[in-house]
PDB file of C-alpha atoms in Angstrom:
ATOM      1  CA  MET A 133      -0.060   0.135  -0.005  1.00 43.00           C
ATOM      2  CA  GLU A 134       1.368   3.426  -1.136  1.00 48.00           C
ATOM      3  CA  LYS A 135       2.163   5.823   1.870  1.00 55.00           C
ATOM      4  CA  VAL A 136       0.193   8.449   1.469  1.00 60.00           C
ATOM      5  CA  TRP A 137       1.285  10.736   4.377  1.00 75.00           C
ATOM      6  CA  LEU A 138       4.691  11.769   4.361  1.00 83.00           C
ATOM      7  CA  THR A 139       6.870  12.841   7.377  1.00 92.00           C
ATOM      8  CA  PHE A 140       9.417  15.457   6.767  1.00 93.00           C
ATOM      9  CA  GLU A 141      12.264  12.934   6.756  1.00 94.00           C
ATOM     10  CA  ASP A 142      10.430  11.461   3.994  1.00 94.00           C
ATOM     11  CA  LYS A 143      10.021  14.578   1.801  1.00 95.00           C
ATOM     12  CA  LEU A 144      13.775  15.419   2.505  1.00 96.00           C
ATOM     13  CA  ILE A 145      14.739  12.164   0.985  1.00 96.00           C
ATOM     14  CA  ASN A 146      12.287  12.110  -1.843  1.00 95.00           C
ATOM     15  CA  TRP A 147      13.433  15.714  -2.982  1.00 95.00           C
ATOM     16  CA  VAL A 148      16.865  14.362  -3.848  1.00 96.00           C
ATOM     17  CA  ASP A 149      15.480  10.967  -5.227  1.00 94.00           C
ATOM     18  CA  GLU A 150      13.397  12.968  -7.518  1.00 94.00           C
ATOM     19  CA  GLU A 151      16.466  14.445  -9.370  1.00 93.00           C
ATOM     20  CA  SER A 152      18.051  12.118 -11.989  1.00 88.00           C
ATOM     21  CA  ASP A 153      21.401  14.146 -12.392  1.00 90.00           C
ATOM     22  CA  ILE A 154      24.075  14.085  -9.862  1.00 91.00           C
ATOM     23  CA  TYR A 155      24.558  17.437  -9.742  1.00 89.00           C
ATOM     24  CA  ASN A 156      21.022  18.623  -9.327  1.00 94.00           C
ATOM     25  CA  LYS A 157      20.888  15.898  -6.527  1.00 95.00           C
ATOM     26  CA  PHE A 158      23.944  17.820  -4.797  1.00 95.00           C
ATOM     27  CA  GLU A 159      22.288  21.132  -5.192  1.00 95.00           C
ATOM     28  CA  VAL A 160      19.080  19.870  -3.508  1.00 96.00           C
ATOM     29  CA  VAL A 161      21.240  18.468  -0.587  1.00 97.00           C
ATOM     30  CA  LYS A 162      22.979  21.653  -0.036  1.00 95.00           C
ATOM     31  CA  ASP A 163      19.520  23.806  -0.078  1.00 96.00           C
ATOM     32  CA  LYS A 164      18.191  21.307   2.398  1.00 96.00           C
ATOM     33  CA  MET A 165      20.924  20.705   4.692  1.00 96.00           C
ATOM     34  CA  ARG A 166      19.810  23.307   7.180  1.00 94.00           C
ATOM     35  CA  PHE A 167      16.388  21.847   7.788  1.00 96.00           C
ATOM     36  CA  PRO A 168      16.236  20.431  11.266  1.00 94.00           C
ATOM     37  CA  GLN A 169      14.880  17.125  10.310  1.00 94.00           C
ATOM     38  CA  VAL A 170      18.274  16.206   8.441  1.00 96.00           C
ATOM     39  CA  ASN A 171      19.166  13.405  10.848  1.00 95.00           C
ATOM     40  CA  ASP A 172      21.704  10.474  10.293  1.00 93.00           C
ATOM     41  CA  HIS A 173      18.827   8.382   8.603  1.00 95.00           C
ATOM     42  CA  VAL A 174      18.293  11.585   6.070  1.00 96.00           C
ATOM     43  CA  LEU A 175      22.116  11.637   5.533  1.00 96.00           C
ATOM     44  CA  GLU A 176      22.516   7.931   4.910  1.00 95.00           C
ATOM     45  CA  GLU A 177      19.770   8.000   2.320  1.00 96.00           C
ATOM     46  CA  TRP A 178      20.940  10.997   0.659  1.00 97.00           C
ATOM     47  CA  ALA A 179      24.320   9.310   0.382  1.00 96.00           C
ATOM     48  CA  LYS A 180      22.840   6.195  -1.277  1.00 95.00           C
ATOM     49  CA  SER A 181      20.920   8.486  -3.787  1.00 96.00           C
ATOM     50  CA  LEU A 182      24.161  10.332  -4.509  1.00 95.00           C
ATOM     51  CA  ASN A 183      26.335   7.247  -4.777  1.00 94.00           C
ATOM     52  CA  SER A 184      23.824   5.376  -6.909  1.00 93.00           C
ATOM     53  CA  SER A 185      23.618   8.176  -9.379  1.00 92.00           C
ATOM     54  CA  VAL A 186      27.358   8.045  -9.899  1.00 92.00           C
ATOM     55  CA  VAL A 187      27.683   4.380 -10.221  1.00 90.00           C
ATOM     56  CA  TYR A 188      24.735   3.883 -12.574  1.00 88.00           C
ATOM     57  CA  ASP A 189      25.208   6.761 -15.050  1.00 82.00           C
ATOM     58  CA  ASP A 190      27.160   5.114 -18.065  1.00 78.00           C
ATOM     59  CA  ASN A 191      27.778   8.457 -19.423  1.00 80.00           C
ATOM     60  CA  ILE A 192      30.158   9.807 -16.671  1.00 81.00           C
ATOM     61  CA  ASP A 193      33.551   8.550 -15.429  1.00 86.00           C
ATOM     62  CA  LEU A 194      33.023   6.834 -12.115  1.00 87.00           C
ATOM     63  CA  GLU A 195      36.555   7.794 -10.253  1.00 87.00           C
ATOM     64  CA  ASP A 196      36.430  11.550 -11.546  1.00 87.00           C
ATOM     65  CA  THR A 197      32.775  12.103 -10.776  1.00 89.00           C
ATOM     66  CA  ALA A 198      33.187  10.337  -7.332  1.00 91.00           C
ATOM     67  CA  SER A 199      36.240  12.477  -6.511  1.00 89.00           C
ATOM     68  CA  ASP A 200      34.287  15.560  -7.652  1.00 90.00           C
ATOM     69  CA  LEU A 201      31.241  14.651  -5.506  1.00 93.00           C
ATOM     70  CA  VAL A 202      33.604  14.031  -2.389  1.00 92.00           C
ATOM     71  CA  GLU A 203      35.406  17.407  -2.963  1.00 91.00           C
ATOM     72  CA  ASP A 204      32.070  19.087  -3.108  1.00 93.00           C
ATOM     73  CA  ILE A 205      31.113  17.700   0.163  1.00 94.00           C
ATOM     74  CA  PHE A 206      34.572  18.324   1.802  1.00 93.00           C
ATOM     75  CA  THR A 207      34.252  22.104   0.508  1.00 92.00           C
ATOM     76  CA  GLN A 208      31.131  22.498   2.585  1.00 94.00           C
ATOM     77  CA  GLU A 209      32.484  20.659   5.381  1.00 93.00           C
ATOM     78  CA  ARG A 210      35.714  22.692   5.598  1.00 91.00           C
ATOM     79  CA  ASN A 211      33.607  25.910   5.274  1.00 91.00           C
ATOM     80  CA  PHE A 212      31.582  25.336   8.269  1.00 93.00           C
ATOM     81  CA  TYR A 213      34.783  23.975   9.999  1.00 92.00           C
ATOM     82  CA  TYR A 214      36.441  27.342   9.693  1.00 90.00           C
ATOM     83  CA  ARG A 215      33.130  29.232  10.733  1.00 91.00           C
ATOM     84  CA  TRP A 216      32.926  27.274  13.645  1.00 91.00           C
ATOM     85  CA  ARG A 217      36.558  27.466  14.841  1.00 86.00           C
ATOM     86  CA  ASN A 218      36.534  31.227  14.065  1.00 86.00           C
ATOM     87  CA  GLY A 219      33.285  31.588  16.493  1.00 82.00           C
ATOM     88  CA  TYR A 220      30.768  32.433  13.560  1.00 83.00           C
ATOM     89  CA  SER A 221      27.404  31.394  14.785  1.00 85.00           C
ATOM     90  CA  GLU A 222      29.391  28.810  16.581  1.00 84.00           C
ATOM     91  CA  GLU A 223      26.372  26.616  17.484  1.00 90.00           C
ATOM     92  CA  GLU A 224      24.738  26.481  14.237  1.00 92.00           C
ATOM     93  CA  SER A 225      28.343  26.320  12.319  1.00 93.00           C
ATOM     94  CA  HIS A 226      29.180  23.205  14.554  1.00 93.00           C
ATOM     95  CA  LEU A 227      25.921  21.470  13.856  1.00 95.00           C
ATOM     96  CA  MET A 228      26.362  22.118   9.981  1.00 96.00           C
ATOM     97  CA  PHE A 229      29.979  20.833  10.116  1.00 94.00           C
ATOM     98  CA  ASP A 230      28.823  17.776  11.884  1.00 94.00           C
ATOM     99  CA  LYS A 231      26.091  16.944   9.217  1.00 96.00           C
ATOM    100  CA  TRP A 232      28.486  17.436   6.244  1.00 96.00           C
ATOM    101  CA  GLN A 233      31.284  15.510   7.794  1.00 93.00           C
ATOM    102  CA  LYS A 234      28.707  12.513   8.586  1.00 94.00           C
ATOM    103  CA  LEU A 235      27.487  12.711   4.889  1.00 96.00           C
ATOM    104  CA  ARG A 236      30.984  12.637   3.647  1.00 93.00           C
ATOM    105  CA  SER A 237      31.458   9.699   5.780  1.00 91.00           C
ATOM    106  CA  PHE A 238      28.585   7.797   4.415  1.00 93.00           C
ATOM    107  CA  VAL A 239      29.336   8.956   0.744  1.00 94.00           C
ATOM    108  CA  CYS A 240      33.070   7.684   1.071  1.00 90.00           C
ATOM    109  CA  GLY A 241      31.873   4.427   2.592  1.00 87.00           C
ATOM    110  CA  GLY A 242      29.958   3.816  -0.288  1.00 88.00           C
ATOM    111  CA  PHE A 243      32.952   3.969  -2.473  1.00 87.00           C
ATOM    112  CA  PRO A 244      35.337   1.462  -0.544  1.00 78.00           C
ATOM    113  CA  ASN A 245      37.574   1.019  -3.585  1.00 77.00           C
ATOM    114  CA  LEU A 246      38.223   4.206  -5.025  1.00 80.00           C
ATOM    115  CA  VAL A 247      41.292   6.559  -4.532  1.00 77.00           C
ATOM    116  CA  PHE A 248      39.839  10.045  -4.283  1.00 80.00           C
ATOM    117  CA  SER A 249      41.648  13.020  -6.147  1.00 78.00           C
ATOM    118  CA  LEU A 250      41.353  16.179  -4.053  1.00 78.00           C
ATOM    119  CA  SER A 251      42.103  19.667  -4.725  1.00 79.00           C
ATOM    120  CA  GLY A 252      45.104  21.656  -2.658  1.00 78.00           C
ATOM    121  CA  LYS A 253      42.597  23.384  -0.384  1.00 81.00           C
ATOM    122  CA  VAL A 254      40.692  20.326   0.627  1.00 84.00           C
ATOM    123  CA  LYS A 255      44.261  18.478   1.128  1.00 82.00           C
ATOM    124  CA  GLU A 256      45.214  21.471   3.341  1.00 83.00           C
ATOM    125  CA  TYR A 257      41.764  21.166   5.388  1.00 87.00           C
ATOM    126  CA  CYS A 258      42.531  17.316   5.712  1.00 85.00           C
ATOM    127  CA  GLN A 259      46.004  17.879   6.907  1.00 82.00           C
ATOM    128  CA  GLU A 260      44.750  20.393   9.354  1.00 83.00           C
ATOM    129  CA  ILE A 261      42.045  18.178  11.065  1.00 82.00           C
ATOM    130  CA  GLY A 262      44.658  15.281  10.955  1.00 78.00           C
ATOM    131  CA  LEU A 263      42.964  13.232   8.294  1.00 78.00           C
ATOM    132  CA  VAL A 264      46.121  12.948   6.350  1.00 70.00           C
ATOM    133  CA  GLU A 265      49.665  13.469   7.065  1.00 64.00           C
ATOM    134  CA  ALA A 266      51.088  16.803   5.993  1.00 60.00           C
ATOM    135  CA  GLU A 267      54.039  15.013   4.220  1.00 50.00           C
ATOM    136  CA  ASP A 268      53.838  11.759   3.041  1.00 47.00           C
ATOM    137  CA  THR A 269      57.461  10.444   3.278  1.00 44.00           C
ATOM    138  CA  ASP A 270      56.710   6.845   3.652  1.00 47.00           C
ATOM    139  CA  THR A 271      57.435   5.760   0.129  1.00 44.00           C
ATOM    140  CA  GLU A 272      58.112   2.289   0.980  1.00 42.00           C
ATOM    141  CA  LYS A 273      54.569   1.395   2.100  1.00 60.00           C
ATOM    142  CA  PRO A 274      52.094   3.477  -0.362  1.00 62.00           C
ATOM    143  CA  GLN A 275      49.502   0.973  -0.028  1.00 67.00           C
ATOM    144  CA  GLU A 276      49.273   1.242   3.607  1.00 71.00           C
ATOM    145  CA  ASN A 277      49.218   5.044   3.685  1.00 75.00           C
ATOM    146  CA  GLN A 278      46.263   4.603   0.860  1.00 78.00           C
ATOM    147  CA  ALA A 279      44.524   2.251   3.135  1.00 83.00           C
ATOM    148  CA  LYS A 280      44.821   4.695   6.290  1.00 85.00           C
ATOM    149  CA  THR A 281      43.314   7.460   4.116  1.00 82.00           C
ATOM    150  CA  ALA A 282      40.498   5.335   2.812  1.00 84.00           C
ATOM    151  CA  PHE A 283      39.701   4.347   6.512  1.00 88.00           C
ATOM    152  CA  CYS A 284      39.971   7.972   7.830  1.00 87.00           C
ATOM    153  CA  LEU A 285      37.773   9.112   5.202  1.00 84.00           C
ATOM    154  CA  LYS A 286      34.962   6.360   6.051  1.00 87.00           C
ATOM    155  CA  TYR A 287      35.280   6.552   9.832  1.00 88.00           C
ATOM    156  CA  ASP A 288      36.818   9.435  11.103  1.00 85.00           C
ATOM    157  CA  SER A 289      33.275  10.754  12.309  1.00 83.00           C
ATOM    158  CA  TYR A 290      32.824   7.781  14.404  1.00 87.00           C
ATOM    159  CA  ILE A 291      36.524   7.179  15.716  1.00 88.00           C
ATOM    160  CA  LYS A 292      37.674  10.511  17.331  1.00 81.00           C
ATOM    161  CA  ASP A 293      41.660   9.429  17.860  1.00 83.00           C
ATOM    162  CA  ILE A 294      42.183   7.630  14.761  1.00 87.00           C
ATOM    163  CA  GLU A 295      45.796   7.530  14.691  1.00 85.00           C
ATOM    164  CA  THR A 296      45.726   5.817  18.334  1.00 86.00           C
ATOM    165  CA  PHE A 297      43.384   3.531  17.018  1.00 91.00           C
ATOM    166  CA  PHE A 298      45.867   2.735  13.863  1.00 90.00           C
ATOM    167  CA  VAL A 299      48.495   2.121  16.541  1.00 86.00           C
ATOM    168  CA  SER A 300      46.224  -0.316  18.750  1.00 89.00           C
ATOM    169  CA  LEU A 301      45.607  -2.389  15.768  1.00 92.00           C
ATOM    170  CA  LYS A 302      48.901  -3.999  15.583  1.00 88.00           C
ATOM    171  CA  THR A 303      48.373  -5.791  18.749  1.00 87.00           C
ATOM    172  CA  ILE A 304      44.853  -5.680  19.681  1.00 89.00           C
ATOM    173  CA  LYS A 305      42.852  -8.861  20.681  1.00 88.00           C
ATOM    174  CA  GLY A 306      39.865  -9.643  18.945  1.00 89.00           C
ATOM    175  CA  ARG A 307      37.633  -9.427  21.790  1.00 88.00           C
ATOM    176  CA  GLU A 308      38.855  -5.802  22.316  1.00 89.00           C
ATOM    177  CA  LEU A 309      38.342  -4.857  18.912  1.00 93.00           C
ATOM    178  CA  LYS A 310      34.582  -6.192  19.003  1.00 92.00           C
ATOM    179  CA  GLY A 311      34.074  -4.117  22.152  1.00 91.00           C
ATOM    180  CA  MET A 312      35.526  -1.090  20.207  1.00 91.00           C
ATOM    181  CA  PHE A 313      33.308  -1.769  17.496  1.00 93.00           C
ATOM    182  CA  ASN A 314      30.211  -1.953  19.860  1.00 92.00           C
ATOM    183  CA  LYS A 315      31.138   1.294  21.298  1.00 89.00           C
ATOM    184  CA  PHE A 316      32.109   3.224  17.926  1.00 87.00           C
ATOM    185  CA  PHE A 317      29.175   1.960  15.936  1.00 88.00           C
ATOM    186  CA  ALA A 318      26.258   1.410  18.321  1.00 81.00           C
ATOM    187  CA  LYS A 319      23.819   3.677  16.687  1.00 78.00           C
ATOM    188  CA  SER A 320      25.064   3.118  13.059  1.00 83.00           C
ATOM    189  CA  ASP A 321      24.540   0.641  10.135  1.00 82.00           C
ATOM    190  CA  VAL A 322      28.110  -0.132  10.003  1.00 88.00           C
ATOM    191  CA  THR A 323      28.572  -3.719  10.207  1.00 91.00           C
ATOM    192  CA  LEU A 324      31.258  -5.830  11.975  1.00 93.00           C
ATOM    193  CA  LYS A 325      32.022  -7.801   8.832  1.00 92.00           C
ATOM    194  CA  ASP A 326      32.795  -4.513   6.784  1.00 91.00           C
ATOM    195  CA  PHE A 327      34.652  -2.889   9.699  1.00 93.00           C
ATOM    196  CA  PHE A 328      36.698  -5.717  10.319  1.00 94.00           C
ATOM    197  CA  ALA A 329      37.739  -6.149   6.661  1.00 92.00           C
ATOM    198  CA  ASP A 330      38.849  -2.384   6.483  1.00 91.00           C
ATOM    199  CA  CYS A 331      40.866  -3.003   9.747  1.00 93.00           C
ATOM    200  CA  GLU A 332      42.844  -5.785   8.123  1.00 92.00           C
ATOM    201  CA  THR A 333      43.831  -3.452   5.209  1.00 90.00           C
ATOM    202  CA  ILE A 334      45.449  -1.226   7.749  1.00 91.00           C
ATOM    203  CA  VAL A 335      47.535  -4.240   9.385  1.00 90.00           C
ATOM    204  CA  PRO A 336      48.144  -6.980   6.385  1.00 89.00           C
ATOM    205  CA  GLU A 337      50.839  -8.261   8.338  1.00 89.00           C
ATOM    206  CA  ARG A 338      48.310  -9.775  10.938  1.00 87.00           C
ATOM    207  CA  LYS A 339      46.567 -12.073   8.478  1.00 87.00           C
ATOM    208  CA  GLY A 340      46.770 -15.414   9.470  1.00 84.00           C
ATOM    209  CA  GLU A 341      47.322 -14.683  13.088  1.00 85.00           C
ATOM    210  CA  ARG A 342      45.335 -17.069  15.491  1.00 83.00           C
ATOM    211  CA  GLY A 343      42.033 -15.379  16.449  1.00 85.00           C
ATOM    212  CA  TRP A 344      42.459 -12.616  14.029  1.00 90.00           C
ATOM    213  CA  ASN A 345      39.607 -13.119  11.694  1.00 91.00           C
ATOM    214  CA  TYR A 346      35.923 -12.040  11.289  1.00 92.00           C
ATOM    215  CA  GLU A 347      34.673 -15.653  12.250  1.00 91.00           C
ATOM    216  CA  ALA A 348      36.468 -15.709  15.494  1.00 88.00           C
ATOM    217  CA  ILE A 349      35.718 -11.849  16.315  1.00 92.00           C
ATOM    218  CA  LYS A 350      31.857 -11.911  15.671  1.00 90.00           C
ATOM    219  CA  LYS A 351      31.474 -14.665  18.552  1.00 86.00           C
ATOM    220  CA  TYR A 352      32.532 -12.169  21.145  1.00 84.00           C
TER     221      TYR A 352
END
């Protein structure tokens, strides 16, 4: 049976879904982001709509368009970050910064295998908030650096001290990791299976270690 009466959350989601062009969708997102009804559920549904329009449009380049989308979201996040840090409408700016950061996390999570090309200003912002290293001097382990950047893009809004978490992954036991997962993602749709797979990319040297596998960890 068709739903006749829509909540404001439903309307916000539908307004984005109704647009077929990726850039038109994003314009609707920017226009509606200030609505108080834009919660995590709305942001996640918007991200799914944005991502699907990138993936299923045969007339655009997947990697370039995904990078453009992430860059546009990062730009909005960056703008509100500096407004918040400089005390401009501090409470509102911080709220908007949180929304854009969460949307960026959802969108990046939808492209787990892509490496995003970002502009200088966005890179500088990522360095300032500690999302990427200021100087990438570890030329011997480019895959590890790439994995860390992808992990940060996906999870930094959930894990506040992500560099400390990276260090802990080298020795942490499965039971502890499951406890952290329950703490970090209690109110999210992130699955333990996906999270552990992403953790494995950070510490590939632990593959084959006793107890360090999804089947063992999920039992705790």
